[in-house]
PDB file of C-alpha atoms and ligand atoms in Angstrom:
ATOM      1  CA  MET Q   1      -0.119   0.035   0.276  1.00  0.00           C
ATOM      2  CA  SER Q   2       1.662   3.305  -0.789  1.00  0.00           C
ATOM      3  CA  VAL Q   3       1.509   6.228   1.602  1.00  0.00           C
ATOM      4  CA  GLN Q   4       0.156   9.741   0.482  1.00  0.00           C
ATOM      5  CA  THR Q   5       2.429  12.292   1.852  1.00  0.00           C
ATOM      6  CA  LYS Q   6      -0.243  15.508   1.597  1.00  0.00           C
ATOM      7  CA  PRO Q   7       1.506  18.688   0.923  1.00  0.00           C
ATOM      8  CA  GLN Q   8       2.248  20.422   4.592  1.00  0.00           C
ATOM      9  CA  THR Q   9       0.425  23.339   3.940  1.00  0.00           C
ATOM     10  CA  GLU Q  10      -2.589  22.979   1.436  1.00  0.00           C
ATOM     11  CA  PRO Q  11      -2.996  26.525  -0.250  1.00  0.00           C
ATOM     12  CA  PRO Q  12      -6.489  28.440   0.868  1.00  0.00           C
ATOM     13  CA  ALA Q  13      -9.652  27.524  -1.321  1.00  0.00           C
ATOM     14  CA  LEU Q  14      -9.670  30.910  -1.926  1.00  0.00           C
ATOM     15  CA  ALA Q  15      -7.456  33.887  -0.829  1.00  0.00           C
ATOM     16  CA  LEU Q  16      -7.563  37.711  -1.975  1.00  0.00           C
ATOM     17  CA  THR Q  17      -4.168  40.046  -1.842  1.00  0.00           C
ATOM     18  CA  ASP Q  18      -4.725  43.616  -1.772  1.00  0.00           C
ATOM     19  CA  VAL Q  19      -7.510  43.310  -4.128  1.00  0.00           C
ATOM     20  CA  ARG Q  20      -8.746  46.663  -5.218  1.00  0.00           C
ATOM     21  CA  SER Q  21     -11.749  46.793  -7.424  1.00  0.00           C
ATOM     22  CA  GLY Q  22     -15.008  49.226  -7.945  1.00  0.00           C
ATOM     23  CA  TYR Q  23     -17.049  50.884 -10.946  1.00  0.00           C
ATOM     24  CA  GLU Q  24     -15.717  53.677 -13.507  1.00  0.00           C
ATOM     25  CA  GLN Q  25     -16.780  56.347 -11.146  1.00  0.00           C
ATOM     26  CA  ALA Q  26     -15.109  55.201  -7.675  1.00  0.00           C
ATOM     27  CA  THR Q  27     -12.898  52.633  -6.329  1.00  0.00           C
ATOM     28  CA  VAL Q  28     -14.981  50.404  -3.672  1.00  0.00           C
ATOM     29  CA  LEU Q  29     -12.148  47.974  -2.479  1.00  0.00           C
ATOM     30  CA  ARG Q  30      -9.276  49.645  -1.230  1.00  0.00           C
ATOM     31  CA  GLY Q  31      -6.994  46.721  -1.035  1.00  0.00           C
ATOM     32  CA  VAL Q  32      -8.980  43.882   0.771  1.00  0.00           C
ATOM     33  CA  SER Q  33      -6.487  40.549   1.645  1.00  0.00           C
ATOM     34  CA  LEU Q  34      -8.781  37.718   2.712  1.00  0.00           C
ATOM     35  CA  ARG Q  35      -8.520  33.998   2.544  1.00  0.00           C
ATOM     36  CA  VAL Q  36     -11.085  31.226   2.599  1.00  0.00           C
ATOM     37  CA  PRO Q  37      -9.226  27.826   4.217  1.00  0.00           C
ATOM     38  CA  PRO Q  38     -10.509  24.964   2.543  1.00  0.00           C
ATOM     39  CA  SER Q  39     -13.618  23.350   3.079  1.00  0.00           C
ATOM     40  CA  SER Q  40     -14.474  26.030   5.741  1.00  0.00           C
ATOM     41  CA  VAL Q  41     -17.509  28.642   5.498  1.00  0.00           C
ATOM     42  CA  VAL Q  42     -16.274  32.267   5.923  1.00  0.00           C
ATOM     43  CA  ALA Q  43     -18.736  35.159   6.710  1.00  0.00           C
ATOM     44  CA  LEU Q  44     -18.508  38.689   5.313  1.00  0.00           C
ATOM     45  CA  LEU Q  45     -19.932  41.146   7.227  1.00  0.00           C
ATOM     46  CA  GLY Q  46     -20.418  44.415   6.449  1.00  0.00           C
ATOM     47  CA  ALA Q  47     -22.909  47.696   6.413  1.00  0.00           C
ATOM     48  CA  ASN Q  48     -25.065  48.720   3.554  1.00  0.00           C
ATOM     49  CA  GLY Q  49     -22.945  50.150   0.711  1.00  0.00           C
ATOM     50  CA  ALA Q  50     -19.339  48.683   2.548  1.00  0.00           C
ATOM     51  CA  GLY Q  51     -18.598  46.423  -0.506  1.00  0.00           C
ATOM     52  CA  LYS Q  52     -19.742  43.119   0.009  1.00  0.00           C
ATOM     53  CA  THR Q  53     -21.332  42.283  -3.029  1.00  0.00           C
ATOM     54  CA  THR Q  54     -18.491  44.506  -5.279  1.00  0.00           C
ATOM     55  CA  LEU Q  55     -16.481  41.840  -3.468  1.00  0.00           C
ATOM     56  CA  LEU Q  56     -18.280  39.004  -4.394  1.00  0.00           C
ATOM     57  CA  LYS Q  57     -18.339  39.976  -8.212  1.00  0.00           C
ATOM     58  CA  THR Q  58     -14.637  40.674  -8.134  1.00  0.00           C
ATOM     59  CA  ILE Q  59     -13.958  37.267  -7.303  1.00  0.00           C
ATOM     60  CA  ALA Q  60     -16.415  35.738  -9.845  1.00  0.00           C
ATOM     61  CA  GLY Q  61     -14.985  37.969 -12.354  1.00  0.00           C
ATOM     62  CA  PHE Q  62     -18.036  40.017 -13.476  1.00  0.00           C
ATOM     63  CA  ILE Q  63     -15.755  43.257 -12.191  1.00  0.00           C
ATOM     64  CA  GLU Q  64     -12.147  43.022 -12.943  1.00  0.00           C
ATOM     65  CA  ALA Q  65      -9.803  43.570  -9.930  1.00  0.00           C
ATOM     66  CA  SER Q  66      -7.405  46.931 -10.834  1.00  0.00           C
ATOM     67  CA  ASP Q  67      -5.232  45.575  -8.627  1.00  0.00           C
ATOM     68  CA  GLY Q  68      -3.948  42.683  -6.011  1.00  0.00           C
ATOM     69  CA  LYS Q  69      -4.274  39.043  -6.639  1.00  0.00           C
ATOM     70  CA  ILE Q  70      -7.087  36.702  -6.709  1.00  0.00           C
ATOM     71  CA  ALA Q  71      -6.078  32.756  -5.897  1.00  0.00           C
ATOM     72  CA  MET Q  72      -8.171  29.627  -5.908  1.00  0.00           C
ATOM     73  CA  GLU Q  73      -6.360  26.455  -4.237  1.00  0.00           C
ATOM     74  CA  GLY Q  74      -3.340  28.487  -5.065  1.00  0.00           C
ATOM     75  CA  VAL Q  75      -4.175  29.003  -8.887  1.00  0.00           C
ATOM     76  CA  PRO Q  76      -4.452  32.732  -9.979  1.00  0.00           C
ATOM     77  CA  LEU Q  77      -7.748  34.120 -11.195  1.00  0.00           C
ATOM     78  CA  THR Q  78      -6.590  37.161 -13.002  1.00  0.00           C
ATOM     79  CA  GLY Q  79      -8.164  37.829 -16.067  1.00  0.00           C
ATOM     80  CA  LEU Q  80     -10.374  34.857 -16.644  1.00  0.00           C
ATOM     81  CA  LYS Q  81     -13.519  35.359 -17.584  1.00  0.00           C
ATOM     82  CA  PRO Q  82     -16.704  34.329 -15.667  1.00  0.00           C
ATOM     83  CA  HIS Q  83     -17.381  31.177 -16.934  1.00  0.00           C
ATOM     84  CA  VAL Q  84     -13.697  30.191 -16.910  1.00  0.00           C
ATOM     85  CA  ARG Q  85     -13.496  30.519 -12.998  1.00  0.00           C
ATOM     86  CA  ARG Q  86     -17.164  28.757 -12.987  1.00  0.00           C
ATOM     87  CA  ARG Q  87     -15.653  25.934 -14.784  1.00  0.00           C
ATOM     88  CA  ARG Q  88     -12.986  25.475 -12.584  1.00  0.00           C
ATOM     89  CA  GLY Q  89     -15.197  25.161  -9.588  1.00  0.00           C
ATOM     90  CA  LEU Q  90     -16.420  28.981  -8.134  1.00  0.00           C
ATOM     91  CA  CYS Q  91     -19.431  28.930  -8.044  1.00  0.00           C
ATOM     92  CA  TYR Q  92     -21.380  32.788  -7.383  1.00  0.00           C
ATOM     93  CA  ILE Q  93     -25.165  33.247  -6.363  1.00  0.00           C
ATOM     94  CA  PRO Q  94     -25.525  36.481  -6.821  1.00  0.00           C
ATOM     95  CA  GLU Q  95     -28.069  38.657  -4.552  1.00  0.00           C
ATOM     96  CA  GLY Q  96     -31.609  38.525  -6.701  1.00  0.00           C
ATOM     97  CA  ARG Q  97     -31.054  34.852  -7.355  1.00  0.00           C
ATOM     98  CA  GLY Q  98     -29.501  35.077 -10.981  1.00  0.00           C
ATOM     99  CA  ILE Q  99     -32.088  32.341 -12.727  1.00  0.00           C
ATOM    100  CA  PHE Q 100     -33.730  32.885 -15.701  1.00  0.00           C
ATOM    101  CA  ARG Q 101     -37.177  33.831 -14.968  1.00  0.00           C
ATOM    102  CA  SER Q 102     -38.850  33.331 -18.243  1.00  0.00           C
ATOM    103  CA  LEU Q 103     -37.176  29.271 -18.407  1.00  0.00           C
ATOM    104  CA  SER Q 104     -38.750  26.474 -16.861  1.00  0.00           C
ATOM    105  CA  VAL Q 105     -37.491  25.264 -13.696  1.00  0.00           C
ATOM    106  CA  ARG Q 106     -36.214  22.193 -15.586  1.00  0.00           C
ATOM    107  CA  GLU Q 107     -34.265  24.594 -18.208  1.00  0.00           C
ATOM    108  CA  ASN Q 108     -33.013  26.661 -15.483  1.00  0.00           C
ATOM    109  CA  LEU Q 109     -31.692  23.250 -14.009  1.00  0.00           C
ATOM    110  CA  ALA Q 110     -30.273  21.945 -17.005  1.00  0.00           C
ATOM    111  CA  LEU Q 111     -28.476  25.498 -17.649  1.00  0.00           C
ATOM    112  CA  GLN Q 112     -26.606  25.359 -14.574  1.00  0.00           C
ATOM    113  CA  ALA Q 113     -25.323  21.461 -14.975  1.00  0.00           C
ATOM    114  CA  PRO Q 114     -22.127  20.612 -16.635  1.00  0.00           C
ATOM    115  CA  SER Q 115     -23.263  19.374 -19.822  1.00  0.00           C
ATOM    116  CA  GLY Q 116     -24.155  15.806 -20.277  1.00  0.00           C
ATOM    117  CA  ASN Q 117     -25.699  15.798 -16.839  1.00  0.00           C
ATOM    118  CA  GLU Q 118     -28.755  18.350 -17.232  1.00  0.00           C
ATOM    119  CA  ARG Q 119     -31.418  14.884 -16.034  1.00  0.00           C
ATOM    120  CA  ARG Q 120     -29.090  14.229 -12.881  1.00  0.00           C
ATOM    121  CA  ALA Q 121     -29.226  17.813 -12.187  1.00  0.00           C
ATOM    122  CA  VAL Q 122     -32.713  17.366 -11.554  1.00  0.00           C
ATOM    123  CA  GLU Q 123     -32.158  14.492  -9.993  1.00  0.00           C
ATOM    124  CA  LEU Q 124     -29.754  16.112  -7.653  1.00  0.00           C
ATOM    125  CA  ALA Q 125     -31.928  19.485  -7.028  1.00  0.00           C
ATOM    126  CA  VAL Q 126     -34.584  17.318  -5.910  1.00  0.00           C
ATOM    127  CA  GLU Q 127     -32.489  15.367  -3.297  1.00  0.00           C
ATOM    128  CA  ALA Q 128     -31.464  19.055  -2.084  1.00  0.00           C
ATOM    129  CA  PHE Q 129     -34.685  20.675  -2.053  1.00  0.00           C
ATOM    130  CA  PRO Q 130     -37.915  18.348  -2.595  1.00  0.00           C
ATOM    131  CA  ALA Q 131     -39.969  21.151  -3.186  1.00  0.00           C
ATOM    132  CA  LEU Q 132     -38.696  21.965  -6.305  1.00  0.00           C
ATOM    133  CA  ALA Q 133     -40.118  18.210  -7.146  1.00  0.00           C
ATOM    134  CA  SER Q 134     -43.546  18.986  -8.440  1.00  0.00           C
ATOM    135  CA  ARG Q 135     -42.233  22.602 -10.145  1.00  0.00           C
ATOM    136  CA  MET Q 136     -40.258  21.193 -13.016  1.00  0.00           C
ATOM    137  CA  SER Q 137     -42.345  22.367 -15.998  1.00  0.00           C
ATOM    138  CA  GLN Q 138     -43.226  25.640 -13.994  1.00  0.00           C
ATOM    139  CA  LEU Q 139     -41.681  28.992 -15.208  1.00  0.00           C
ATOM    140  CA  ALA Q 140     -38.656  30.115 -12.720  1.00  0.00           C
ATOM    141  CA  GLY Q 141     -40.487  33.326 -12.405  1.00  0.00           C
ATOM    142  CA  THR Q 142     -43.850  32.409 -11.261  1.00  0.00           C
ATOM    143  CA  LEU Q 143     -42.308  30.387  -8.588  1.00  0.00           C
ATOM    144  CA  SER Q 144     -42.771  32.190  -4.743  1.00  0.00           C
ATOM    145  CA  GLY Q 145     -39.409  33.987  -3.108  1.00  0.00           C
ATOM    146  CA  GLY Q 146     -38.244  30.984  -1.715  1.00  0.00           C
ATOM    147  CA  GLU Q 147     -39.090  28.581  -4.490  1.00  0.00           C
ATOM    148  CA  GLN Q 148     -36.837  30.697  -6.663  1.00  0.00           C
ATOM    149  CA  GLN Q 149     -33.644  30.873  -3.937  1.00  0.00           C
ATOM    150  CA  MET Q 150     -33.978  27.033  -3.375  1.00  0.00           C
ATOM    151  CA  LEU Q 151     -33.714  26.960  -7.729  1.00  0.00           C
ATOM    152  CA  ALA Q 152     -30.747  29.347  -7.441  1.00  0.00           C
ATOM    153  CA  MET Q 153     -29.006  27.632  -4.335  1.00  0.00           C
ATOM    154  CA  ALA Q 154     -29.398  23.928  -5.499  1.00  0.00           C
ATOM    155  CA  GLN Q 155     -26.703  24.647  -8.597  1.00  0.00           C
ATOM    156  CA  ALA Q 156     -24.058  24.257  -5.655  1.00  0.00           C
ATOM    157  CA  TYR Q 157     -25.336  20.715  -4.846  1.00  0.00           C
ATOM    158  CA  VAL Q 158     -25.588  20.054  -8.659  1.00  0.00           C
ATOM    159  CA  VAL Q 159     -21.763  21.244  -9.465  1.00  0.00           C
ATOM    160  CA  GLN Q 160     -20.140  20.480  -6.255  1.00  0.00           C
ATOM    161  CA  PRO Q 161     -18.081  23.091  -6.817  1.00  0.00           C
ATOM    162  CA  ARG Q 162     -15.075  24.078  -4.657  1.00  0.00           C
ATOM    163  CA  VAL Q 163     -15.680  27.626  -3.653  1.00  0.00           C
ATOM    164  CA  LEU Q 164     -19.559  28.840  -3.043  1.00  0.00           C
ATOM    165  CA  LEU Q 165     -20.143  32.535  -2.589  1.00  0.00           C
ATOM    166  CA  VAL Q 166     -23.419  33.524  -1.617  1.00  0.00           C
ATOM    167  CA  ASP Q 167     -24.400  36.954  -1.752  1.00  0.00           C
ATOM    168  CA  GLU Q 168     -27.983  37.457   0.898  1.00  0.00           C
ATOM    169  CA  ALA Q 169     -29.320  34.135   0.416  1.00  0.00           C
ATOM    170  CA  SER Q 170     -32.002  34.344   2.766  1.00  0.00           C
ATOM    171  CA  LEU Q 171     -32.903  38.013   1.920  1.00  0.00           C
ATOM    172  CA  GLY Q 172     -36.997  38.629   2.291  1.00  0.00           C
ATOM    173  CA  LEU Q 173     -37.632  35.173   3.194  1.00  0.00           C
ATOM    174  CA  ALA Q 174     -39.807  33.312   5.504  1.00  0.00           C
ATOM    175  CA  PRO Q 175     -37.877  31.738   8.932  1.00  0.00           C
ATOM    176  CA  LYS Q 176     -38.787  28.362   7.819  1.00  0.00           C
ATOM    177  CA  ILE Q 177     -37.556  28.908   4.162  1.00  0.00           C
ATOM    178  CA  VAL Q 178     -33.962  30.600   5.559  1.00  0.00           C
ATOM    179  CA  ASP Q 179     -33.933  27.312   7.872  1.00  0.00           C
ATOM    180  CA  ALA Q 180     -33.650  25.390   4.988  1.00  0.00           C
ATOM    181  CA  ILE Q 181     -31.111  27.817   3.001  1.00  0.00           C
ATOM    182  CA  PHE Q 182     -28.850  27.589   6.220  1.00  0.00           C
ATOM    183  CA  GLU Q 183     -28.948  23.753   6.455  1.00  0.00           C
ATOM    184  CA  PHE Q 184     -28.437  23.375   2.521  1.00  0.00           C
ATOM    185  CA  LEU Q 185     -25.568  25.343   3.433  1.00  0.00           C
ATOM    186  CA  VAL Q 186     -23.889  23.127   5.835  1.00  0.00           C
ATOM    187  CA  SER Q 187     -24.681  20.255   3.663  1.00  0.00           C
ATOM    188  CA  VAL Q 188     -22.719  21.402   1.159  1.00  0.00           C
ATOM    189  CA  ASN Q 189     -19.678  22.728   2.926  1.00  0.00           C
ATOM    190  CA  GLN Q 190     -19.987  19.201   4.401  1.00  0.00           C
ATOM    191  CA  ARG Q 191     -19.194  17.868   0.852  1.00  0.00           C
ATOM    192  CA  GLY Q 192     -16.401  20.161   0.919  1.00  0.00           C
ATOM    193  CA  THR Q 193     -17.107  23.249  -0.782  1.00  0.00           C
ATOM    194  CA  ALA Q 194     -15.714  25.974   0.951  1.00  0.00           C
ATOM    195  CA  VAL Q 195     -17.979  28.685   1.441  1.00  0.00           C
ATOM    196  CA  LEU Q 196     -17.828  32.352   1.678  1.00  0.00           C
ATOM    197  CA  LEU Q 197     -20.828  33.964   2.817  1.00  0.00           C
ATOM    198  CA  VAL Q 198     -22.446  37.435   2.691  1.00  0.00           C
ATOM    199  CA  ASP Q 199     -25.975  37.413   5.045  1.00  0.00           C
ATOM    200  CA  GLN Q 200     -28.192  39.769   6.590  1.00  0.00           C
ATOM    201  CA  PHE Q 201     -28.444  37.596   9.476  1.00  0.00           C
ATOM    202  CA  VAL Q 202     -25.260  38.230  11.284  1.00  0.00           C
ATOM    203  CA  SER Q 203     -25.670  35.601  14.181  1.00  0.00           C
ATOM    204  CA  ARG Q 204     -26.771  32.655  11.971  1.00  0.00           C
ATOM    205  CA  ALA Q 205     -23.826  33.235   9.475  1.00  0.00           C
ATOM    206  CA  LEU Q 206     -21.573  33.341  12.627  1.00  0.00           C
ATOM    207  CA  GLN Q 207     -23.161  30.201  13.591  1.00  0.00           C
ATOM    208  CA  LEU Q 208     -22.021  28.546  10.516  1.00  0.00           C
ATOM    209  CA  ALA Q 209     -18.692  30.414   9.799  1.00  0.00           C
ATOM    210  CA  SER Q 210     -15.964  29.500  11.494  1.00  0.00           C
ATOM    211  CA  TYR Q 211     -14.070  32.862  10.651  1.00  0.00           C
ATOM    212  CA  ALA Q 212     -15.639  36.489   9.719  1.00  0.00           C
ATOM    213  CA  TYR Q 213     -14.442  39.390   8.446  1.00  0.00           C
ATOM    214  CA  VAL Q 214     -15.610  42.671   8.557  1.00  0.00           C
ATOM    215  CA  LEU Q 215     -16.385  45.086   5.662  1.00  0.00           C
ATOM    216  CA  ARG Q 216     -15.996  48.727   6.129  1.00  0.00           C
ATOM    217  CA  GLN Q 217     -15.903  51.517   3.377  1.00  0.00           C
ATOM    218  CA  GLY Q 218     -14.068  48.884   1.006  1.00  0.00           C
ATOM    219  CA  GLU Q 219     -11.847  48.189   4.061  1.00  0.00           C
ATOM    220  CA  ILE Q 220     -11.420  44.821   5.969  1.00  0.00           C
ATOM    221  CA  VAL Q 221     -11.675  46.746   9.834  1.00  0.00           C
ATOM    222  CA  HIS Q 222     -12.018  43.408  11.712  1.00  0.00           C
ATOM    223  CA  ALA Q 223     -11.182  39.774  10.962  1.00  0.00           C
ATOM    224  CA  GLY Q 224     -11.093  37.169  13.936  1.00  0.00           C
ATOM    225  CA  PRO Q 225     -12.641  33.548  14.407  1.00  0.00           C
ATOM    226  CA  ALA Q 226     -16.405  33.409  14.596  1.00  0.00           C
ATOM    227  CA  ALA Q 227     -17.111  32.024  17.540  1.00  0.00           C
ATOM    228  CA  GLU Q 228     -14.666  34.907  19.008  1.00  0.00           C
ATOM    229  CA  ILE Q 229     -17.129  37.689  17.475  1.00  0.00           C
ATOM    230  CA  ASP Q 230     -19.254  39.419  19.947  1.00  0.00           C
ATOM    231  CA  GLU Q 231     -22.104  40.203  17.511  1.00  0.00           C
ATOM    232  CA  SER Q 232     -23.565  42.969  19.305  1.00  0.00           C
ATOM    233  CA  ASP Q 233     -20.197  44.939  19.496  1.00  0.00           C
ATOM    234  CA  ILE Q 234     -19.660  44.228  15.496  1.00  0.00           C
ATOM    235  CA  VAL Q 235     -23.080  45.698  14.829  1.00  0.00           C
ATOM    236  CA  GLU Q 236     -22.702  48.621  17.433  1.00  0.00           C
ATOM    237  CA  GLN Q 237     -19.477  49.171  15.547  1.00  0.00           C
ATOM    238  CA  TYR Q 238     -19.783  48.646  12.017  1.00  0.00           C
ATOM    239  CA  LEU Q 239     -23.296  47.395  10.642  1.00  0.00           C
ATOM    240  CA  GLY Q 240     -25.152  50.560  12.346  1.00  0.00           C
ATOM    241  CA  ASP Q 241     -25.584  52.334   8.867  1.00  0.00           C
ATOM    242  CA  GLY Q 242     -24.502  52.958   5.477  1.00  0.00           C
ATOM    243  CA  THR Q 243     -21.170  54.581   6.561  1.00  0.00           C
ATOM    244  CA  GLY Q 244     -20.556  52.175   9.520  1.00  0.00           C
ATOM    245  CA  GLN Q 245     -20.137  55.767  11.509  1.00  0.00           C
ATOM    246  CA  GLN Q 246     -22.467  55.900  14.497  1.00  0.00           C
ATOM    247  CA  GLY Q 247     -25.411  58.383  15.086  1.00  0.00           C
TER     248      GLY Q 247
HETATM  249  N1  LIG N 301     -22.603  49.310 -10.905  1.00  0.00           N
HETATM  250  C1  LIG N 301     -22.276  50.397  -9.793  1.00  0.00           C
HETATM  251  N2  LIG N 301     -21.604  51.733 -10.111  1.00  0.00           N
HETATM  252  C2  LIG N 301     -21.186  52.648  -9.627  1.00  0.00           C
HETATM  253  N3  LIG N 301     -21.059  52.478  -8.070  1.00  0.00           N
HETATM  254  C3  LIG N 301     -21.812  50.951  -7.606  1.00  0.00           C
HETATM  255  C4  LIG N 301     -22.420  50.271  -8.895  1.00  0.00           C
HETATM  256  N4  LIG N 301     -22.650  49.339  -7.920  1.00  0.00           N
HETATM  257  C5  LIG N 301     -22.650  49.500  -6.667  1.00  0.00           C
HETATM  258  N5  LIG N 301     -21.602  50.601  -6.869  1.00  0.00           N
HETATM  259  C6  LIG N 301     -21.446  51.690  -4.807  1.00  0.00           C
HETATM  260  O1  LIG N 301     -20.408  50.849  -4.495  1.00  0.00           O
HETATM  261  C7  LIG N 301     -20.242  50.926  -3.002  1.00  0.00           C
HETATM  262  C8  LIG N 301     -20.443  49.563  -2.585  1.00  0.00           C
HETATM  263  O2  LIG N 301     -21.739  48.521  -3.175  1.00  0.00           O
HETATM  264  P1  LIG N 301     -21.908  47.298  -2.450  1.00  0.00           P
HETATM  265  O3  LIG N 301     -23.509  47.125  -3.654  1.00  0.00           O
HETATM  266  O4  LIG N 301     -20.441  46.495  -2.734  1.00  0.00           O
HETATM  267  O5  LIG N 301     -22.561  47.325  -1.278  1.00  0.00           O
HETATM  268  P2  LIG N 301     -22.720  45.757  -0.432  1.00  0.00           P
HETATM  269  O6  LIG N 301     -21.910  46.075   1.139  1.00  0.00           O
HETATM  270  O7  LIG N 301     -23.071  45.065  -1.429  1.00  0.00           O
HETATM  271  O8  LIG N 301     -24.267  46.953   0.528  1.00  0.00           O
HETATM  272  P3  LIG N 301     -26.123  45.735   0.296  1.00  0.00           P
HETATM  273  O9  LIG N 301     -25.093  45.595   2.122  1.00  0.00           O
HETATM  274  O10 LIG N 301     -26.614  47.077   0.401  1.00  0.00           O
HETATM  275  O11 LIG N 301     -25.966  44.990  -0.263  1.00  0.00           O
HETATM  276  C9  LIG N 301     -21.642  51.322  -2.889  1.00  0.00           C
HETATM  277  O12 LIG N 301     -21.503  53.147  -2.427  1.00  0.00           O
HETATM  278  C10 LIG N 301     -22.807  51.500  -4.175  1.00  0.00           C
HETATM  279  O13 LIG N 301     -23.322  52.605  -4.246  1.00  0.00           O
HETATM  280 MG1  LIG N 302     -24.935  43.861  -1.425  1.00  0.00          MG
END
């Protein structure tokens, strides 16, 4: 029997080093560094406008960083288009779900699936969210908000990504659906996917995560093990309003 020696330090699932990014009119991220260890869940917290969505879009490749490095499992993603990053195992579930409203649930799942696996995708999606089973022929735009979010999340089960980026998955959903979404994230993570999670439910995000970063005005202002973060301190100091200032 051969003994496999593991490299002593596995590269992080995701590593950002001094990333600057933003829009034509304005730089939003001003040198962000963060790490998502292999198979871990990391929470990204921050007030409205702090730059959380901009950060996830930059990692996914929808905005190209103007400076700094982004690497997945040690391999730089610089210059790669979103679909190439996706093929390499990076799955991004945007706020607002990013599903095709005028296509059926089945068609959406087929598009999420690696080619040749369209049928399997339907089975896996139903395994993840049984409520989708009876909705396959329905237009995605006519699903309830919770069902739409399940459809969007299902791809994280179907493609088994190396890294999952989730932006505000629980926004506007009933508590029972929010529970289902968080349970789902646990199961995805247990299958080996590393998760970078943005969610308005700070306490739930901290429960799920092993580590957390707080972003304020495009800079990381706090980082530490999730268990050591005092939620009310963080809310008071950084999450109160759009500027992160008190008042
Ligand atoms: N397409 C855009 N063009 C120009 N500025 C933008 C664009 N999208 C976002 N911004 C600005 O970038 C900053 C960061 O926005 P971003 O959406 O990343 O924040 P966020 O932390 O996700 O906030 P929220 O919690 O409200 O979702 C804000 O000042 C926002 O107005
Ligand atoms: Mg956002």
